[in-house]
Short mmCIF file of C-alpha atoms in Angstrom, two decimals:
data_model
loop_
_atom_site.label_atom_id
_atom_site.label_comp_id
_atom_site.label_asym_id
_atom_site.label_seq_id
_atom_site.Cartn_x
_atom_site.Cartn_y
_atom_site.Cartn_z
CA MET A 1068 -57.09 70.93 90.40
CA PHE A 1069 -53.62 69.50 90.09
CA ARG A 1070 -50.15 70.94 90.59
CA LEU A 1071 -49.20 70.09 86.98
CA LEU A 1072 -52.25 71.98 85.72
CA SER A 1073 -51.30 75.02 87.80
CA ILE A 1074 -47.70 75.03 86.62
CA ILE A 1075 -48.65 74.78 82.94
CA GLY A 1076 -51.37 77.39 83.35
CA ALA A 1077 -49.02 79.89 85.00
CA THR A 1078 -46.51 79.44 82.21
CA LEU A 1079 -49.12 79.92 79.52
CA PHE A 1080 -50.57 83.09 80.98
CA ALA A 1081 -47.05 84.50 81.35
CA PHE A 1082 -46.66 84.31 77.55
CA GLN A 1083 -49.82 86.37 76.95
CA VAL A 1084 -49.84 85.38 73.28
CA GLN A 1085 -52.23 83.38 71.16
CA ALA A 1086 -51.98 79.74 70.21
CA THR A 1087 -50.64 80.51 66.74
CA THR A 1088 -47.28 81.61 68.15
CA PHE A 1089 -44.24 79.35 68.33
CA THR A 1090 -40.93 79.95 70.08
CA LEU A 1091 -37.88 79.00 68.01
CA PRO A 1092 -35.44 77.07 70.23
CA SER A 1093 -32.46 78.23 68.15
CA PRO A 1094 -31.68 80.36 65.09
CA GLU A 1095 -31.25 77.12 63.12
CA THR A 1096 -34.77 75.85 63.86
CA ARG A 1097 -36.67 75.23 60.64
CA ILE A 1098 -39.56 73.01 61.78
CA ILE A 1099 -42.34 74.09 64.15
CA GLY A 1100 -45.51 72.51 65.48
CA HIS A 1101 -46.87 68.96 65.35
CA ASN A 1102 -49.54 67.00 63.51
CA MET A 1103 -52.63 65.36 64.99
CA ILE A 1104 -55.46 63.00 64.10
CA LEU A 1105 -58.89 64.29 65.17
CA VAL A 1106 -62.15 62.35 65.45
CA SER A 1107 -65.03 64.30 63.90
CA ARG A 1108 -68.63 64.65 65.05
CA HIS A 1109 -71.65 64.34 62.76
CA GLU A 1110 -72.17 68.13 62.67
CA ASP A 1111 -68.56 68.97 61.74
CA THR A 1112 -67.38 70.12 58.32
CA LEU A 1113 -63.73 70.27 57.35
CA LEU A 1114 -64.04 74.06 57.11
CA ASP A 1115 -65.38 74.30 60.68
CA ILE A 1116 -62.53 72.16 61.96
CA ALA A 1117 -59.99 74.10 59.89
CA ARG A 1118 -60.98 77.48 61.30
CA THR A 1119 -61.00 76.18 64.88
CA PHE A 1120 -57.42 74.97 64.41
CA ASP A 1121 -56.44 78.12 62.45
CA LEU A 1122 -56.08 76.30 59.15
CA GLY A 1123 -57.29 77.38 55.72
CA TYR A 1124 -59.28 75.43 53.13
CA HIS A 1125 -56.08 74.53 51.27
CA ASP A 1126 -54.47 73.16 54.45
CA ILE A 1127 -57.28 70.88 55.57
CA VAL A 1128 -58.42 69.61 52.15
CA SER A 1129 -54.89 68.85 50.90
CA ALA A 1130 -54.15 66.91 54.08
CA ASN A 1131 -57.41 64.93 53.77
CA PRO A 1132 -57.92 64.33 50.04
CA ASP A 1133 -60.30 61.40 50.54
CA VAL A 1134 -62.63 63.15 53.01
CA ASP A 1135 -65.78 65.01 51.94
CA PRO A 1136 -65.17 68.65 53.02
CA TRP A 1137 -68.85 69.24 53.79
CA LEU A 1138 -69.87 65.87 55.27
CA PRO A 1139 -66.90 64.14 56.87
CA GLY A 1140 -69.28 62.11 59.00
CA GLU A 1141 -69.39 60.91 62.58
CA GLY A 1142 -66.17 59.32 63.81
CA GLN A 1143 -64.10 60.24 60.75
CA ARG A 1144 -60.37 60.50 61.43
CA ILE A 1145 -59.13 63.89 60.18
CA VAL A 1146 -55.49 64.89 59.76
CA ILE A 1147 -54.79 68.25 61.44
CA PRO A 1148 -51.62 69.52 59.68
CA LYS A 1149 -50.06 71.80 62.28
CA ARG A 1150 -46.39 71.11 61.50
CA TYR A 1151 -44.57 73.51 59.21
CA ILE A 1152 -41.15 73.97 57.64
CA LEU A 1153 -40.36 77.67 57.88
CA PRO A 1154 -39.84 79.29 54.47
CA ASP A 1155 -36.32 79.94 53.22
CA ALA A 1156 -36.47 83.71 53.76
CA PRO A 1157 -35.12 86.34 56.19
CA ARG A 1158 -36.78 86.00 59.59
CA GLN A 1159 -37.94 89.54 59.97
CA GLY A 1160 -41.29 91.21 59.60
CA ILE A 1161 -43.89 89.36 57.56
CA VAL A 1162 -43.14 86.54 55.13
CA VAL A 1163 -45.99 85.41 52.84
CA ASN A 1164 -45.56 82.13 50.96
CA LEU A 1165 -48.13 82.14 48.17
CA ALA A 1166 -47.56 78.47 47.38
CA GLU A 1167 -48.79 77.31 50.79
CA LEU A 1168 -51.30 80.15 51.30
CA ARG A 1169 -49.72 81.01 54.63
CA LEU A 1170 -48.31 84.07 56.36
CA TYR A 1171 -45.45 84.05 58.88
CA TYR A 1172 -44.77 87.01 61.16
CA TYR A 1173 -41.49 87.30 63.06
CA PRO A 1174 -41.83 89.84 65.91
CA LYS A 1175 -38.57 91.50 66.81
CA PRO A 1176 -37.40 89.74 69.99
CA ALA A 1177 -36.52 91.69 73.10
CA SER A 1178 -32.93 91.54 74.26
CA GLY A 1179 -32.13 88.07 75.56
CA GLU A 1180 -35.39 86.52 74.32
CA ALA A 1181 -35.71 83.73 71.78
CA GLN A 1182 -37.26 84.58 68.45
CA ARG A 1183 -40.91 83.76 67.91
CA VAL A 1184 -42.99 83.23 64.82
CA VAL A 1185 -46.72 83.75 64.41
CA THR A 1186 -48.41 81.98 61.49
CA PHE A 1187 -51.84 82.35 59.89
CA PRO A 1188 -53.61 80.86 56.84
CA ILE A 1189 -54.44 83.33 54.07
CA GLY A 1190 -56.47 83.79 50.92
CA ILE A 1191 -54.68 85.24 47.89
CA GLY A 1192 -55.35 86.54 44.39
CA ARG A 1193 -57.15 84.29 41.93
CA GLU A 1194 -55.78 83.56 38.47
CA GLY A 1195 -55.68 86.76 36.47
CA TRP A 1196 -55.50 88.79 39.68
CA ARG A 1197 -52.28 87.35 41.07
CA THR A 1198 -50.86 88.58 44.36
CA PRO A 1199 -47.47 90.12 43.44
CA LEU A 1200 -44.13 88.73 44.56
CA GLY A 1201 -41.42 90.91 46.07
CA ARG A 1202 -40.38 92.95 49.07
CA MET A 1203 -42.68 95.66 50.37
CA SER A 1204 -43.44 97.40 53.64
CA ILE A 1205 -46.48 98.51 55.63
CA ILE A 1206 -47.41 102.12 54.93
CA GLN A 1207 -50.89 102.39 56.48
CA LYS A 1208 -53.20 100.73 59.01
CA ARG A 1209 -56.95 101.30 59.23
CA GLU A 1210 -59.63 99.96 61.56
CA ASN A 1211 -63.16 99.78 60.17
CA PRO A 1212 -61.94 100.83 56.72
CA THR A 1213 -64.07 101.95 53.83
CA TRP A 1214 -63.50 100.25 50.49
CA THR A 1215 -63.23 102.24 47.28
CA PRO A 1216 -63.36 99.65 44.48
CA PRO A 1217 -60.78 100.42 41.77
CA ALA A 1218 -61.95 100.74 38.18
CA SER A 1219 -60.59 97.29 37.24
CA ILE A 1220 -62.65 95.54 39.90
CA ARG A 1221 -65.75 97.60 39.11
CA ALA A 1222 -65.43 96.57 35.47
CA ALA A 1223 -64.95 92.89 36.37
CA TYR A 1224 -68.07 92.95 38.54
CA LEU A 1225 -70.03 94.75 35.80
CA GLU A 1226 -69.21 91.93 33.36
CA GLU A 1227 -70.99 89.61 35.81
CA GLY A 1228 -73.97 91.92 35.97
CA LYS A 1229 -73.07 93.34 39.38
CA VAL A 1230 -72.82 97.07 40.05
CA LEU A 1231 -70.48 98.12 42.85
CA PRO A 1232 -71.03 101.39 44.72
CA ASP A 1233 -68.35 104.08 44.55
CA VAL A 1234 -67.57 103.52 48.23
CA VAL A 1235 -68.46 100.60 50.52
CA PRO A 1236 -68.75 101.82 54.14
CA PRO A 1237 -67.55 99.88 57.18
CA GLY A 1238 -69.84 97.06 58.20
CA PRO A 1239 -70.75 93.43 57.59
CA ASP A 1240 -70.80 93.83 53.78
CA ASN A 1241 -67.34 95.36 53.52
CA PRO A 1242 -64.92 92.90 51.82
CA LEU A 1243 -62.00 94.36 53.81
CA GLY A 1244 -63.48 93.33 57.13
CA ALA A 1245 -62.69 95.38 60.23
CA HIS A 1246 -58.92 95.77 59.76
CA ALA A 1247 -56.78 96.68 56.75
CA ILE A 1248 -53.01 97.00 56.36
CA ARG A 1249 -51.81 98.77 53.20
CA LEU A 1250 -48.54 97.79 51.56
CA SER A 1251 -46.00 100.01 49.82
CA ASN A 1252 -47.42 98.73 46.55
CA PRO A 1253 -50.59 100.62 47.50
CA SER A 1254 -52.95 98.59 45.33
CA TYR A 1255 -52.51 95.67 47.72
CA LEU A 1256 -53.67 95.16 51.30
CA ILE A 1257 -53.49 92.56 54.03
CA HIS A 1258 -57.00 92.62 55.45
CA GLY A 1259 -59.88 90.76 57.03
CA THR A 1260 -62.93 89.50 55.19
CA HIS A 1261 -66.69 89.23 55.41
CA ARG A 1262 -66.44 85.79 53.74
CA PRO A 1263 -64.14 83.70 55.94
CA TYR A 1264 -64.60 80.55 53.84
CA GLY A 1265 -62.27 82.15 51.26
CA VAL A 1266 -59.27 81.90 53.59
CA GLY A 1267 -57.04 79.18 52.22
CA MET A 1268 -58.29 79.74 48.66
CA ARG A 1269 -57.44 81.84 45.61
CA VAL A 1270 -60.48 84.09 45.53
CA SER A 1271 -59.31 87.68 46.03
CA SER A 1272 -58.46 90.39 43.51
CA GLY A 1273 -54.82 90.26 44.61
CA CYS A 1274 -55.01 91.26 48.25
CA ILE A 1275 -54.14 88.94 51.14
CA ARG A 1276 -57.10 87.89 53.32
CA LEU A 1277 -57.05 86.58 56.87
CA PHE A 1278 -59.73 85.27 59.18
CA PRO A 1279 -61.27 88.23 61.09
CA GLU A 1280 -59.82 86.98 64.39
CA ASP A 1281 -56.35 86.58 62.83
CA ILE A 1282 -56.13 89.98 61.14
CA GLU A 1283 -57.18 91.61 64.42
CA GLN A 1284 -54.20 90.01 66.17
CA LEU A 1285 -51.76 90.79 63.37
CA TYR A 1286 -53.04 94.36 63.03
CA HIS A 1287 -52.21 95.17 66.64
CA LYS A 1288 -48.77 93.53 66.49
CA VAL A 1289 -47.25 95.08 63.38
CA SER A 1290 -46.14 98.67 63.00
CA LEU A 1291 -45.72 101.05 60.08
CA GLY A 1292 -42.55 100.27 58.16
CA THR A 1293 -42.66 96.53 58.90
CA GLN A 1294 -41.08 94.59 56.04
CA VAL A 1295 -43.35 92.28 54.01
CA GLU A 1296 -41.66 89.66 51.82
CA ILE A 1297 -43.97 87.83 49.40
CA ILE A 1298 -42.37 84.65 48.07
CA TYR A 1299 -43.26 81.52 46.13
CA GLN A 1300 -41.88 78.27 47.62
CA PRO A 1301 -44.04 75.19 46.88
CA HIS A 1302 -41.24 72.83 47.96
CA LYS A 1303 -39.36 73.06 51.24
CA ALA A 1304 -36.78 70.91 52.99
CA ALA A 1305 -35.14 70.98 56.42
CA ILE A 1306 -32.87 68.94 58.66
CA HIS A 1307 -34.22 68.19 62.15
CA ASN A 1308 -32.38 65.98 64.64
CA GLY A 1309 -30.22 64.70 61.81
CA GLN A 1310 -33.16 63.66 59.61
CA LEU A 1311 -34.27 65.18 56.31
CA TYR A 1312 -37.86 66.46 56.18
CA LEU A 1313 -39.83 67.50 53.10
CA GLU A 1314 -42.96 69.56 52.46
CA ALA A 1315 -44.62 70.00 49.07
CA HIS A 1316 -47.59 72.07 47.87
CA LYS A 1317 -49.33 72.12 44.51
CA PRO A 1318 -47.65 74.58 42.13
CA LEU A 1319 -49.72 77.61 41.13
CA ASP A 1320 -50.28 77.39 37.38
CA ASP A 1321 -50.09 81.12 36.70
CA ILE A 1322 -46.75 81.41 38.53
CA ASP A 1323 -45.15 78.05 37.83
CA ASP A 1324 -45.46 76.21 34.52
CA ARG A 1325 -43.63 73.12 35.74
CA HIS A 1326 -45.54 69.87 36.14
CA THR A 1327 -46.37 68.67 39.64
CA ASN A 1328 -43.88 65.80 39.37
CA ASN A 1329 -40.96 68.10 38.46
CA LEU A 1330 -38.33 67.41 41.14
CA THR A 1331 -36.01 70.34 40.38
CA PRO A 1332 -37.38 72.78 43.00
CA MET A 1333 -37.34 70.09 45.72
CA VAL A 1334 -33.82 69.03 44.73
CA GLN A 1335 -32.72 72.66 45.04
CA SER A 1336 -34.30 72.87 48.50
CA ILE A 1337 -32.58 69.66 49.62
CA ILE A 1338 -29.19 70.84 48.37
CA LYS A 1339 -29.53 73.99 50.47
CA VAL A 1340 -29.92 72.04 53.72
CA GLN A 1341 -27.53 69.09 53.34
CA ASP A 1342 -24.21 68.40 51.64
CA ASP A 1343 -24.74 64.70 50.96
CA SER A 1344 -26.64 63.70 47.85
CA LEU A 1345 -29.61 61.38 48.22
CA ARG A 1346 -29.29 57.66 47.53
CA ASP A 1347 -30.96 56.10 44.52
CA GLU A 1348 -33.51 54.42 46.77
CA ASP A 1349 -34.51 57.82 48.25
CA TRP A 1350 -35.76 59.39 45.02
CA PRO A 1351 -39.04 57.46 44.64
CA PHE A 1352 -40.14 58.78 48.05
CA VAL A 1353 -39.16 62.36 47.16
CA GLU A 1354 -41.06 62.07 43.89
CA LYS A 1355 -44.13 60.76 45.71
CA VAL A 1356 -44.13 63.69 48.17
CA VAL A 1357 -43.85 66.17 45.29
CA ARG A 1358 -46.51 64.41 43.19
CA GLU A 1359 -49.06 64.15 46.03
CA HIS A 1360 -48.36 67.72 47.27
CA ARG A 1361 -50.41 67.23 50.47
CA GLY A 1362 -48.61 69.99 52.38
CA LEU A 1363 -47.61 67.58 55.17
CA VAL A 1364 -44.13 67.71 56.70
CA LYS A 1365 -42.70 64.20 56.28
CA GLY A 1366 -39.38 62.67 57.20
CA LEU A 1367 -37.54 60.81 54.45
CA HIS A 1368 -39.30 57.46 53.82
CA GLN A 1369 -42.04 58.38 56.32
CA ASP A 1370 -45.04 57.28 54.30
CA ALA A 1371 -47.51 57.49 57.18
CA LEU A 1372 -47.59 60.22 59.79
CA PRO A 1373 -45.93 58.97 63.00
CA ILE A 1374 -49.12 59.13 65.07
CA VAL A 1375 -49.09 57.36 68.43
CA GLU A 1376 -52.11 55.10 68.15
CA ASP A 1377 -54.61 54.43 70.95
CA ILE A 1378 -53.34 57.14 73.29
CA TRP A 1379 -56.10 59.73 73.35
CA PHE A 1380 -56.29 63.37 74.39
CA LEU A 1381 -58.83 66.20 74.13
CA HIS A 1382 -58.04 69.39 72.20
CA ALA A 1383 -60.04 72.64 72.10
CA GLY A 1384 -58.43 74.13 69.00
CA MET A 1385 -55.91 76.89 68.37
CA LYS A 1386 -57.95 80.05 68.61
CA LYS A 1387 -57.20 82.88 71.02
CA GLY A 1388 -59.02 82.36 74.31
CA SER A 1389 -59.80 78.68 73.76
CA THR A 1390 -57.31 77.64 76.45
CA ALA A 1391 -58.75 79.98 79.07
CA LYS A 1392 -62.27 78.70 78.37
CA PHE A 1393 -61.06 75.12 78.51
CA ARG A 1394 -59.43 75.70 81.90
CA ALA A 1395 -62.49 77.46 83.29
CA ILE A 1396 -64.81 74.61 82.29
CA LEU A 1397 -62.50 72.02 83.84
CA ASP A 1398 -62.35 73.94 87.09
CA LYS A 1399 -66.14 74.09 87.10
CA LEU A 1400 -66.70 70.42 86.26
CA ASP A 1401 -63.81 69.07 88.36
CA LEU A 1402 -63.54 65.91 86.28
CA GLY A 1403 -60.21 64.84 87.72
CA TYR A 1404 -58.18 64.94 84.49
CA MET A 1405 -54.96 66.84 83.88
CA PHE A 1406 -53.57 68.90 81.03
CA TRP A 1407 -50.67 67.02 79.51
CA PRO A 1408 -47.40 68.78 78.59
CA ILE A 1409 -46.68 68.28 74.89
CA ASN A 1410 -43.58 69.01 72.83
CA ASN A 1411 -43.44 71.34 69.83
CA ARG A 1412 -46.67 73.02 70.87
CA ALA A 1413 -47.80 76.52 70.12
CA HIS A 1414 -48.15 78.98 72.97
CA GLU A 1415 -51.34 78.37 74.94
CA GLU A 1416 -51.92 75.05 73.20
CA MET A 1417 -53.05 72.42 75.68
CA VAL A 1418 -54.40 68.88 75.58
CA LEU A 1419 -56.27 67.01 78.29
CA GLY A 1420 -55.38 63.39 79.02
CA PRO A 1421 -54.18 60.82 78.29
CA PHE A 1422 -57.30 58.64 78.21
CA GLU A 1423 -57.28 54.87 78.24
CA SER A 1424 -59.54 54.54 75.20
CA GLU A 1425 -61.25 56.45 72.43
CA ALA A 1426 -64.59 55.75 74.09
CA GLU A 1427 -63.46 57.38 77.34
CA ALA A 1428 -62.14 60.42 75.46
CA ILE A 1429 -65.42 60.79 73.57
CA GLN A 1430 -67.44 60.51 76.79
CA VAL A 1431 -65.45 63.27 78.51
CA ALA A 1432 -65.50 65.39 75.34
CA GLU A 1433 -69.30 65.27 75.33
CA LYS A 1434 -69.44 66.51 78.93
CA ILE A 1435 -67.03 69.40 78.27
CA THR A 1436 -68.74 70.36 75.00
CA ALA A 1437 -72.13 70.33 76.69
CA ALA A 1438 -70.73 72.69 79.33
CA GLY A 1439 -69.83 75.26 76.67
CA VAL A 1440 -66.40 74.48 75.21
CA ARG A 1441 -66.15 72.35 72.08
CA VAL A 1442 -63.35 69.80 72.30
CA TRP A 1443 -62.32 66.89 70.11
CA PRO A 1444 -60.62 63.54 70.79
CA VAL A 1445 -57.18 63.55 69.16
CA MET A 1446 -54.14 61.34 68.79
CA LEU A 1447 -50.75 63.10 68.67
CA SER A 1448 -47.64 62.52 66.62
CA GLU A 1449 -44.53 61.00 68.19
CA ASP A 1450 -42.67 64.32 68.19
CA ALA A 1451 -45.35 65.82 70.44
CA LEU A 1452 -45.08 63.16 73.15
#
């Protein structure tokens, strides 16, 4: 179609990685990705949107506290929180931050290559069945695993009047899904699920759950012996381009008995990334971020997300293969629009546009969606443009 489209496409296919992977420009990089505002359709739920953009329930609901998760409604503006502060942990193997219900995987870079990070939303252990903290390693990988419920889980189910079989075979009713990775604390697994809605929630018996499409990717990337560090960091801070950024998540009651407006953990995070103490006028903003715990990365005194208003694009989501389908439909329809290069994007992530108005973006989105690829009108944050 256009030379720009061809150049971007060639670059993307050279990566051969999914749209949940980010390249770190330098070893000091702490912030990845960018936020967006999406316009919903009448048939959308927040959970549908979340999975398409590889977000969990916790991510999408915390970012949109005033939106009905099941009936957002036609034309509702939805925050897509795709900007993250990397956890304060060694960048090797897998890092799981229970507080944000998110997994980070750092593949070992080839000689001369920049480091990358792959990130997925997760489900973790519910209260009373807490996912353990600490350093472990991968000791086993199984495709199409069977599940042998331990005595503790069988007893818990029996109290609810449910009788579990001795062994659950592979298939659609297996809670482990199609892929399971066993940790060196052998009672715990990283695995798929037959109930994807639980990703981004505390619903497991201690294991770490991923969307089926995410565990399949992770399963084939990691090897036996890979380090797995499980941490708890509800408050994170980072310096980017000379500015302080903050990210806060709701503390987990069975891990952290501090109140949600306790500033100590955030203060500790800030001290780690900058020498200068904050001014008196800065503290009300810090307290607000901690109290609201929306999981959004915000610059100091940045009350609203820095979204560029009235410049519209189309986005097909962050799932593997979505870019290729998007490109194929555009080639078929020959609409005359170009993919636009954006900053701080994940590999394979692409947006079409810009469009002169929301109405134009919606009109083109309807044509592309009718042709077989669901796309949404979005506005991007300043750091992406």
